[in-house]
Amino acid sequence: MIIFLKQGISFQDEKKFRSFLVERKVEVISVERKKQKLLVVIGRFGELTKREINSSPYVESILEVDRPYKLASKSAKQGPTLIKINGLTIGNKEIIYMAGPCSVESKSQIRVTAKKIKESGCQILRGGAFKPRTAPYDFQGLGKIGLHFLREAAREFSLKVITEVMDVRDVELVEKYTDIFQVGTRNMQNYPLLRELGKARKTVLLKRGMWATYKELLLASEYILVGGNENVILCERGIRTHVPETRFTLDLNAVPYLKHETHLPVIVDPSHGTGRANLVRAMSRAAIAAGCDGLLIEAHLDPRKSLSDADQAISTEELTKLVKECKLIAKAVGRQ
Ligand code: PEP
Ligand code: MN
């Protein structure tokens, strides 16, 4: 159950209500949202207590949720979560295209890429400055200067920014440069990081762990939501299967499943989901048809020379074709 407290409730009244709950042995976790305070109830209690809670003068309303992910669950909210970033809305009718290189490699690379991304019709520029590489000997990203190049390029071409944060200690730094924090597949269950991002007010795109079930993904998002940050986007990016021909298997079942379970926007990453550049366009079209709210795509000026994930990077020319085709599919499924 979720208890929505009366708007503007005083500290004293909240304390009184919390003591009442303690007396009745009702355990809660408090969630401080920008506009409202709420309490998420842990465990069960009787009908009498429920009625008492509902009639308390400190309570606006109560909501029964029959899912373990209470705040992410569809029943926790009326309508979809619409994420607004300076004039751009994610989760509405418009399909969002986020594209750019796997890694920010240089000032000129990201600047020219930003220009091409914009011309292709994308709204958000991606690029990693802190890279989660399998080997410590591989290119690890440019760090802070990379963030700076990314933001400058996005500003020049009026694009929003998404970039990965891997470490709790970098949240404050990355927040200065990005519009959206990306949490990578390897960090989906990095609970200290998720809790820290729950305290941030910027949007978080949470990638599904390559091993994770839908329930685990939704419960991971709950860690951010319970911190009071309502702006969470889920991302399907492929899972490990027995198929050796692709790097991962893009699990498009996730899209309608998650859309049925949660009010949060759902994005698909067909680049990591396939690991092969020649599959990205087709899987992008399929993702839109399946009902996702947007795509996250790796595009590079010279894909084969990409310093990371070269096999899956598409050219910016290919990206232009991709967006054009996806717009047709979007229209066919009632999106823009
Ligand atoms: C990326 O987007 O470049 C990335 C590392 O993604 P993932 O965490 O899905 O592997
Ligand atoms: Mn990558």
Coordinates of C-alpha atoms in Angstrom, one line a residue, residues 2 40 118 131 135 146 176 192 214 225:
I2 CA 1.0 3.6 -0.6
V40 CA 5.3 3.1 1.2
K118 CA 20.7 16.6 -35.3
K131 CA 33.3 3.5 -20.0
A135 CA 39.3 -5.3 -20.0
G146 CA 34.9 14.1 -22.4
K176 CA 26.7 19.1 -14.1
P192 CA 24.4 2.5 -3.6
Y214 CA 11.8 -8.0 -15.7
L225 CA 11.9 6.0 -7.2

